[in-house]
Coordinates of C-alpha atoms in Angstrom, one line a residue:
M126 CA -2.0 31.5 30.9
F127 CA -2.8 28.3 29.0
H128 CA -2.3 26.8 25.3
L129 CA -4.7 26.6 22.6
G130 CA -4.7 24.3 19.7
W131 CA -7.2 23.5 17.0
F132 CA -8.0 19.8 16.0
V133 CA -9.0 19.4 12.4
G134 CA -10.8 16.1 13.2
N135 CA -11.6 15.3 9.5
G136 CA -8.1 15.9 8.5
Y137 CA -7.6 17.1 5.0
S138 CA -11.0 16.1 3.8
V139 CA -14.5 17.5 3.5
Q140 CA -15.4 19.6 6.4
S141 CA -19.0 21.1 6.7
W142 CA -20.0 19.2 3.6
G143 CA -23.7 19.0 3.4
R144 CA -24.2 21.0 6.8
D145 CA -25.0 24.4 7.5
W146 CA -22.4 27.1 7.0
A147 CA -20.4 24.9 4.6
G148 CA -19.6 27.8 2.3
T149 CA -17.7 26.6 -0.9
D150 CA -16.9 23.3 1.0
N151 CA -19.6 21.3 -1.0
D152 CA -18.0 22.2 -4.2
D153 CA -14.2 22.5 -3.7
W154 CA -13.2 20.7 -0.4
W155 CA -9.8 20.1 -1.9
S156 CA -8.9 23.8 -2.2
P157 CA -6.4 25.3 0.5
S158 CA -8.6 28.3 0.7
L159 CA -10.6 27.3 4.0
Y160 CA -7.7 25.9 5.6
A161 CA -5.7 29.1 4.8
D162 CA -8.6 31.2 6.0
A163 CA -8.7 29.1 9.3
A164 CA -4.9 29.1 10.0
R165 CA -4.7 33.0 9.3
A166 CA -7.6 33.6 12.0
L167 CA -5.9 31.1 14.3
E168 CA -2.6 32.7 14.2
R169 CA -4.3 36.1 14.7
A170 CA -5.9 34.6 17.8
C171 CA -2.4 33.4 18.9
F172 CA -3.1 29.6 18.8
D173 CA -0.1 27.4 19.1
F174 CA -0.8 24.9 16.4
M175 CA -3.5 23.3 14.1
V176 CA -3.3 19.3 14.1
F177 CA -4.6 17.5 11.3
Q178 CA -6.2 14.0 11.8
D179 CA -5.6 11.3 9.1
G180 CA -6.5 7.8 7.9
L181 CA -5.4 5.1 5.5
M182 CA -8.2 3.0 4.3
V183 CA -11.9 3.2 3.5
P184 CA -13.9 1.8 6.3
D185 CA -16.3 -1.2 5.6
V186 CA -16.8 -2.5 9.0
F187 CA -20.4 -1.2 9.5
G188 CA -22.9 -3.4 7.8
G189 CA -19.8 -5.4 6.3
S190 CA -20.0 -2.6 3.5
M191 CA -18.3 0.7 2.7
E192 CA -21.8 2.2 2.0
A193 CA -22.4 4.2 5.2
D194 CA -19.0 5.6 5.3
L195 CA -18.9 6.9 1.9
K196 CA -22.6 8.2 2.2
F197 CA -21.7 10.2 5.0
A198 CA -18.2 11.2 4.1
Q199 CA -17.2 9.5 7.4
E200 CA -13.6 8.9 7.6
I201 CA -13.3 9.3 3.8
P202 CA -12.0 10.9 1.8
R203 CA -8.7 11.3 3.5
S204 CA -6.1 13.2 1.4
D205 CA -2.3 13.5 2.5
P206 CA -2.3 16.3 5.3
T207 CA 1.6 16.7 4.9
A208 CA 0.9 18.3 1.5
M209 CA -1.8 20.5 2.8
V210 CA 0.6 21.6 5.9
A211 CA 3.3 22.3 3.3
V212 CA 1.0 24.8 1.6
L213 CA -0.2 26.4 4.9
T214 CA 3.5 27.1 6.1
Q215 CA 3.4 29.7 3.5
V216 CA 0.5 31.8 4.7
T217 CA 1.4 32.2 8.3
K218 CA 4.5 33.0 10.3
N219 CA 3.9 31.7 13.9
L220 CA 1.3 29.2 13.8
G221 CA 2.4 25.5 14.4
Y222 CA 1.2 22.6 11.9
I223 CA 0.9 18.9 13.0
P224 CA -0.1 16.4 10.5
T225 CA -0.8 13.0 11.7
I226 CA 1.8 10.2 10.8
S227 CA 1.2 6.5 11.3
T228 CA 4.1 4.7 13.0
S229 CA 2.9 1.5 11.7
F230 CA 3.0 2.1 8.1
Y231 CA 5.3 5.2 7.4
P232 CA 9.1 4.0 7.0
P233 CA 10.9 5.7 9.5
F234 CA 13.5 7.2 7.4
M235 CA 10.8 8.8 5.1
A236 CA 8.9 10.2 8.1
A237 CA 12.0 11.8 9.6
R238 CA 12.9 13.4 6.1
M239 CA 9.3 14.5 5.6
L240 CA 9.0 16.2 9.0
A241 CA 12.5 17.6 8.9
T242 CA 11.3 19.1 5.5
L243 CA 8.1 20.6 7.0
D244 CA 10.2 22.0 9.7
Q245 CA 12.3 23.8 7.2
L246 CA 9.4 25.0 5.2
S247 CA 7.7 26.3 8.3
G248 CA 10.8 28.1 9.9
G249 CA 10.5 25.8 12.7
H250 CA 6.8 25.5 13.3
A251 CA 6.3 21.7 12.4
G252 CA 5.4 18.5 14.3
G253 CA 4.2 15.2 13.9
N254 CA 1.1 13.7 15.5
L255 CA 2.2 10.0 16.0
V256 CA -0.4 7.2 15.9
T257 CA -0.1 3.5 15.7
S258 CA -3.3 3.0 13.5
A259 CA -6.1 0.8 14.5
S260 CA -7.5 -1.0 11.2
D261 CA -6.9 -4.2 9.7
R262 CA -7.9 -2.6 6.5
A263 CA -5.2 -0.2 6.8
A264 CA -2.7 -3.0 7.4
Q265 CA -3.9 -4.6 4.4
N266 CA -3.3 -1.4 2.1
F267 CA 0.3 -2.0 3.3
G268 CA 0.4 -5.7 2.6
L269 CA -0.4 -7.1 6.0
E270 CA -3.1 -9.9 6.5
G271 CA -4.2 -7.8 9.5
H272 CA -3.1 -5.3 12.1
H273 CA -0.6 -6.3 14.9
D274 CA -2.0 -6.5 18.6
H275 CA -2.5 -3.3 20.1
D276 CA 0.4 -3.3 22.7
L277 CA 3.0 -4.6 20.1
R278 CA 2.0 -1.6 17.9
Y279 CA 3.1 0.7 20.8
G280 CA 6.2 -1.1 21.4
M281 CA 6.9 -0.9 17.8
A282 CA 6.2 2.9 17.8
E283 CA 8.7 3.1 20.6
E284 CA 11.5 1.8 18.4
W285 CA 10.1 3.8 15.4
T286 CA 10.3 6.9 17.3
D287 CA 14.0 6.1 18.7
L288 CA 15.0 5.6 15.2
V289 CA 13.5 8.8 13.8
T290 CA 14.8 10.9 16.6
Q291 CA 18.4 9.4 15.9
L292 CA 17.9 10.2 12.4
W293 CA 17.3 14.0 13.2
D294 CA 20.1 14.0 15.6
S295 CA 22.7 12.4 12.7
W296 CA 23.6 16.1 11.8
E297 CA 25.2 18.0 14.5
P298 CA 24.6 21.4 15.6
G299 CA 26.7 23.6 13.3
A300 CA 27.3 21.0 10.5
V301 CA 25.8 23.5 8.0
V302 CA 28.5 25.9 7.7
M303 CA 27.8 27.4 4.2
D304 CA 31.4 28.7 3.7
T305 CA 31.3 29.9 0.1
E306 CA 35.0 31.1 0.3
R307 CA 36.3 27.5 1.0
H308 CA 33.3 26.1 -0.9
V309 CA 32.1 23.9 2.0
F310 CA 28.3 23.4 2.6
A311 CA 28.5 21.1 5.6
D312 CA 31.3 19.9 7.9
H313 CA 31.6 16.1 7.0
T314 CA 33.0 15.5 10.6
K315 CA 29.6 16.6 12.1
V316 CA 27.3 14.3 10.0
H317 CA 27.1 10.6 11.1
P318 CA 25.7 7.2 10.2
I319 CA 23.4 6.1 13.0
H320 CA 23.8 2.3 12.3
F321 CA 20.3 1.7 14.2
A322 CA 19.4 -1.9 14.3
G323 CA 16.4 -2.7 16.5
K324 CA 13.8 -5.8 16.7
H325 CA 11.6 -4.2 14.1
Y326 CA 13.4 -1.4 12.3
S327 CA 16.8 -0.7 11.0
S328 CA 18.6 2.1 9.3
R329 CA 22.0 3.2 8.5
G330 CA 21.7 7.0 8.4
P331 CA 22.5 9.7 8.3
L332 CA 19.3 11.7 7.3
N333 CA 20.1 13.2 3.8
T334 CA 18.5 16.5 4.7
P335 CA 19.7 18.9 7.8
P336 CA 17.3 19.3 10.5
G337 CA 15.0 22.4 10.5
P338 CA 15.1 25.2 13.2
Q339 CA 13.8 23.0 15.9
G340 CA 16.5 20.3 15.4
R341 CA 13.7 17.7 16.4
P342 CA 10.4 18.5 15.0
V343 CA 7.4 18.7 18.0
I344 CA 5.8 15.2 18.6
S345 CA 2.2 15.0 19.8
Q346 CA 0.3 12.0 20.6
A347 CA -3.2 11.0 21.9
G348 CA -3.3 7.6 23.1
G349 CA -5.4 6.9 26.3
S350 CA -4.6 3.3 27.0
P351 CA -1.9 2.3 29.4
A352 CA 0.4 1.8 26.4
G353 CA -0.4 5.0 24.7
R354 CA 0.2 7.0 27.9
E355 CA 3.5 5.2 28.4
F356 CA 4.5 6.2 24.6
G357 CA 3.4 9.8 25.0
A358 CA 5.1 10.2 28.4
R359 CA 8.3 9.1 27.2
F360 CA 8.4 10.9 23.7
A361 CA 5.6 13.5 23.3
D362 CA 5.9 17.4 23.6
V363 CA 2.3 17.8 23.5
I364 CA -0.6 15.1 24.7
F365 CA -4.2 15.4 23.4
C366 CA -6.8 13.7 25.8
V367 CA -10.3 13.4 26.3
P368 CA -11.0 12.5 30.0
N369 CA -14.6 12.9 31.2
G370 CA -15.0 15.6 33.7
I371 CA -12.7 17.5 36.3
E372 CA -11.6 14.6 38.4
S373 CA -10.7 12.3 35.4
M374 CA -8.7 15.5 34.0
K375 CA -6.8 15.6 37.1
A376 CA -6.3 11.9 37.2
Y377 CA -5.1 11.7 33.8
R378 CA -2.6 14.6 34.4
R379 CA -1.4 13.2 37.3
D380 CA -0.7 9.8 35.7
I381 CA 1.1 11.2 32.6
H382 CA 3.6 13.2 35.1
E383 CA 4.3 10.1 37.1
R384 CA 5.1 8.2 33.9
M385 CA 7.3 11.2 32.7
A386 CA 9.2 11.1 36.0
A387 CA 9.8 7.5 35.5
H388 CA 11.6 8.4 32.1
G389 CA 13.6 11.3 33.8
R390 CA 11.2 14.1 32.1
A391 CA 10.1 17.1 33.9
P392 CA 6.3 18.1 33.5
E393 CA 7.0 21.2 31.8
E394 CA 8.7 19.1 28.9
C395 CA 5.2 18.1 27.9
K396 CA 1.8 20.1 27.5
I397 CA -1.5 18.1 28.1
L398 CA -4.3 19.7 26.3
F399 CA -7.9 18.5 26.9
M400 CA -10.2 18.3 24.1
V401 CA -13.2 20.6 24.0
D402 CA -16.0 21.6 21.7
P403 CA -17.2 25.0 22.8
I404 CA -20.8 26.1 21.5
I405 CA -20.7 30.0 21.5
G406 CA -23.7 32.4 21.2
E407 CA -24.1 36.0 21.6
T408 CA -25.9 35.4 24.9
D409 CA -26.0 32.2 27.1
Q410 CA -29.5 31.6 25.9
V411 CA -28.6 31.8 22.3
A412 CA -25.7 29.5 23.1
R413 CA -28.2 26.9 24.8
D414 CA -30.7 27.2 22.0
I415 CA -27.9 26.3 19.7
A416 CA -26.9 23.2 21.9
A417 CA -30.4 22.1 22.0
A418 CA -30.7 22.3 18.2
R419 CA -27.6 20.1 17.9
A420 CA -29.0 17.8 20.3
E421 CA -32.2 17.5 18.5
K422 CA -30.4 16.6 15.2
K423 CA -28.7 13.7 17.1
T424 CA -32.0 12.0 17.3
T425 CA -32.5 11.4 13.6
D426 CA -32.1 8.0 12.0
A427 CA -29.4 9.4 9.8
Y428 CA -27.4 10.6 12.7
V429 CA -27.6 7.4 14.5
E430 CA -26.6 5.4 11.6
E431 CA -23.6 7.7 10.9
H432 CA -22.5 7.3 14.6
L433 CA -22.8 3.6 14.6
S434 CA -20.5 3.6 11.6
V435 CA -17.9 5.7 13.5
M436 CA -18.1 3.2 16.5
S437 CA -17.6 0.4 14.1
Y438 CA -14.6 2.0 12.7
F439 CA -13.3 2.7 16.2
S440 CA -13.8 -0.8 17.6
G441 CA -13.3 -2.9 14.3
I442 CA -16.9 -4.4 15.4
D443 CA -19.9 -4.2 13.3
F444 CA -22.4 -2.3 15.3
A445 CA -25.2 -2.8 12.7
Q446 CA -25.6 -6.3 14.1
F447 CA -26.7 -5.0 17.5
D448 CA -30.3 -4.1 18.8
L449 CA -30.5 -0.3 19.0
D450 CA -33.0 -0.8 22.0
Q451 CA -31.0 -3.0 23.9
P452 CA -27.9 -2.0 26.2
M453 CA -24.6 -2.0 24.3
P454 CA -22.9 -5.4 24.4
D455 CA -20.0 -6.0 26.7
L456 CA -16.9 -5.5 24.4
D457 CA -14.2 -5.9 27.1
G458 CA -11.2 -7.9 25.3
K459 CA -12.7 -7.8 22.0
V460 CA -11.3 -4.5 20.7
N461 CA -7.9 -4.3 19.3
A462 CA -8.4 -1.0 17.6
Q463 CA -9.0 2.4 19.6
Q464 CA -9.3 0.8 22.9
S465 CA -9.5 3.8 25.2
T466 CA -12.1 5.6 23.0
M467 CA -14.3 2.3 23.2
A468 CA -13.6 2.1 26.8
R469 CA -15.4 5.5 27.2
Y470 CA -18.3 4.3 25.2
Q471 CA -18.6 1.5 27.6
K472 CA -18.4 3.6 30.7
D473 CA -21.0 6.0 29.2
A474 CA -23.4 3.1 28.4
A475 CA -24.5 2.4 31.9
G476 CA -28.1 2.6 32.2
K477 CA -28.6 3.4 28.6
T478 CA -29.6 1.4 25.2
L479 CA -27.3 1.7 22.2
R480 CA -29.6 4.1 20.7
E481 CA -29.6 6.4 23.8
L482 CA -25.7 6.1 24.1
V483 CA -25.3 7.1 20.5
I484 CA -27.6 10.3 21.1
A485 CA -26.1 11.3 24.3
H486 CA -22.3 10.6 23.6
N487 CA -19.9 13.4 23.0
M488 CA -16.6 12.0 21.6
V489 CA -14.6 15.2 21.9
A490 CA -15.3 16.8 24.8
T491 CA -13.8 16.6 28.5
I492 CA -16.1 19.3 29.8
D493 CA -19.4 21.0 28.4
L494 CA -18.7 24.7 27.3
V495 CA -21.9 26.4 26.5
G496 CA -22.5 30.1 26.6
S497 CA -21.5 33.7 25.5
P498 CA -17.8 34.2 25.0
D499 CA -17.5 35.7 28.6
T500 CA -19.2 32.7 30.2
V501 CA -17.2 30.0 28.2
A502 CA -14.0 31.8 28.9
A503 CA -14.8 32.2 32.6
K504 CA -15.4 28.5 32.8
M505 CA -12.2 27.5 30.8
G506 CA -10.3 29.6 33.2
E507 CA -11.9 27.9 36.3
V508 CA -11.2 24.5 34.8
I509 CA -7.4 24.9 34.1
E510 CA -7.1 26.6 37.7
E511 CA -8.6 23.6 39.2
V512 CA -7.2 20.8 37.2
G513 CA -3.8 22.5 36.8
G514 CA -3.6 21.5 33.1
D515 CA -1.7 23.2 30.2
G516 CA -4.7 24.0 28.0
F517 CA -7.3 23.2 25.5
L518 CA -7.3 21.4 22.0
L519 CA -10.7 22.7 20.2
S520 CA -12.4 20.4 18.0
G521 CA -15.6 21.4 16.3
P522 CA -16.8 22.0 12.6
L523 CA -14.1 23.6 10.6
N524 CA -16.1 26.3 8.7
R525 CA -15.6 30.1 8.7
K526 CA -18.5 30.7 11.1
N527 CA -17.2 28.5 14.0
I528 CA -13.6 29.7 13.5
A529 CA -14.8 33.4 13.7
E530 CA -16.9 32.6 16.8
I531 CA -13.8 31.2 18.4
T532 CA -11.0 33.4 17.2
D533 CA -13.0 36.8 17.2
G534 CA -15.4 36.0 20.1
L535 CA -14.0 33.5 22.5
V536 CA -10.3 34.2 22.5
P537 CA -10.7 38.2 23.1
A538 CA -12.7 37.1 26.2
L539 CA -9.8 34.8 27.2
K540 CA -7.4 37.8 26.5
R541 CA -9.2 40.0 28.7
R542 CA -8.8 37.6 31.5
G543 CA -5.2 37.2 30.9
L544 CA -5.6 33.4 30.1
T545 CA -4.0 33.3 26.9
R546 CA -1.2 35.0 25.1
S547 CA -1.6 38.4 22.9
S548 CA 1.6 38.0 20.9
Y549 CA 4.0 35.0 20.2
S550 CA 7.3 35.2 21.9
G551 CA 9.2 32.2 20.6
A552 CA 10.8 31.7 17.3
T553 CA 9.7 28.1 17.1
L554 CA 6.6 25.9 17.8
R555 CA 8.5 24.0 20.6
E556 CA 9.5 27.5 22.0
N557 CA 6.0 28.7 22.1
L558 CA 4.9 25.5 23.8
R559 CA 7.4 25.9 26.5
E560 CA 6.7 29.7 27.0
F561 CA 4.3 28.9 29.9

């Protein structure tokens, strides 16, 4: 069997706004109703978790202006996903929730406290998706002139995570005794200052709230660069990745396991989930028609402009300055932002003009999955058998139609093949991740 997660790529934001099947999202995108409906459906389908992307600024790289990003609702708005997660923990029992947390800008004590609180609220089904952030504009919102160098950010993130985990561990198991007869809430001999003093961070501790049921909330990570992979191999319980094709998927998994071994960790301690965006139809032909229609929309000027603004955000380089009908410029050594993402663009750019690259590129799919539920389920099973991976992180439009196609179409086909669980066996998110 393999695991399933859902990536809310827009975070707590507008989802299908301005697009087909938006439902009420055009008018009340801030309402929890869409997310609550999705969460109930995903739990019914026995997904492991939902993970929420986030951002901390309004981009203005493309054309030197905020215009395109605000026009297309691209990377904006971004409301705080931890608040949405707190609401969603009350509508499900077994589904996990993982909001994105920036190690560069969240004070470690506050992050440790917030995630411990979410773990309490969710009954042990919370986690944090740790990112280092990538934008100078985000850094400027927190009082810096610009963001730190890429590898320095990951070095700081390792120290940050060391500190956060020590804060979670500052309460020993059994510290909370709740002895009403002796009027003792907690055993003071089991709660300890940590006196952490690092190069970048320090904290006396202890945390001022007991840990939740998991002790340490689940940590997820999605870095694809060598520094990002090293960080994930050391700390993560689940890693998300977008290698291109079967052989790249195998190589990525092998690399992470080798890095984990160097840190004294066993492969089963961290699940590797490959991102996919299935296109489901009642028949294979219907699905191919849907895929063709989506591909046609990608040829419009509006789509090209929107995608270029995304590439500008990812790279920190203004793509409005480049000729669309010339090859993509060589960005080697020029990107301090999302290096692995832009490396994939560079690889896919071979033999294409910039316009052709934008139209053809798929940011969130390791493999193409197009067909009926049975066809796609069979392909997913074949891929996992060949790669040996742990599962898939599904990324697609967050609307009720797409959720239903996955949870009520694809997942039953997966269950019939014995590929995914039919019920939860663990009491926490970590236990469900470790089930197989």
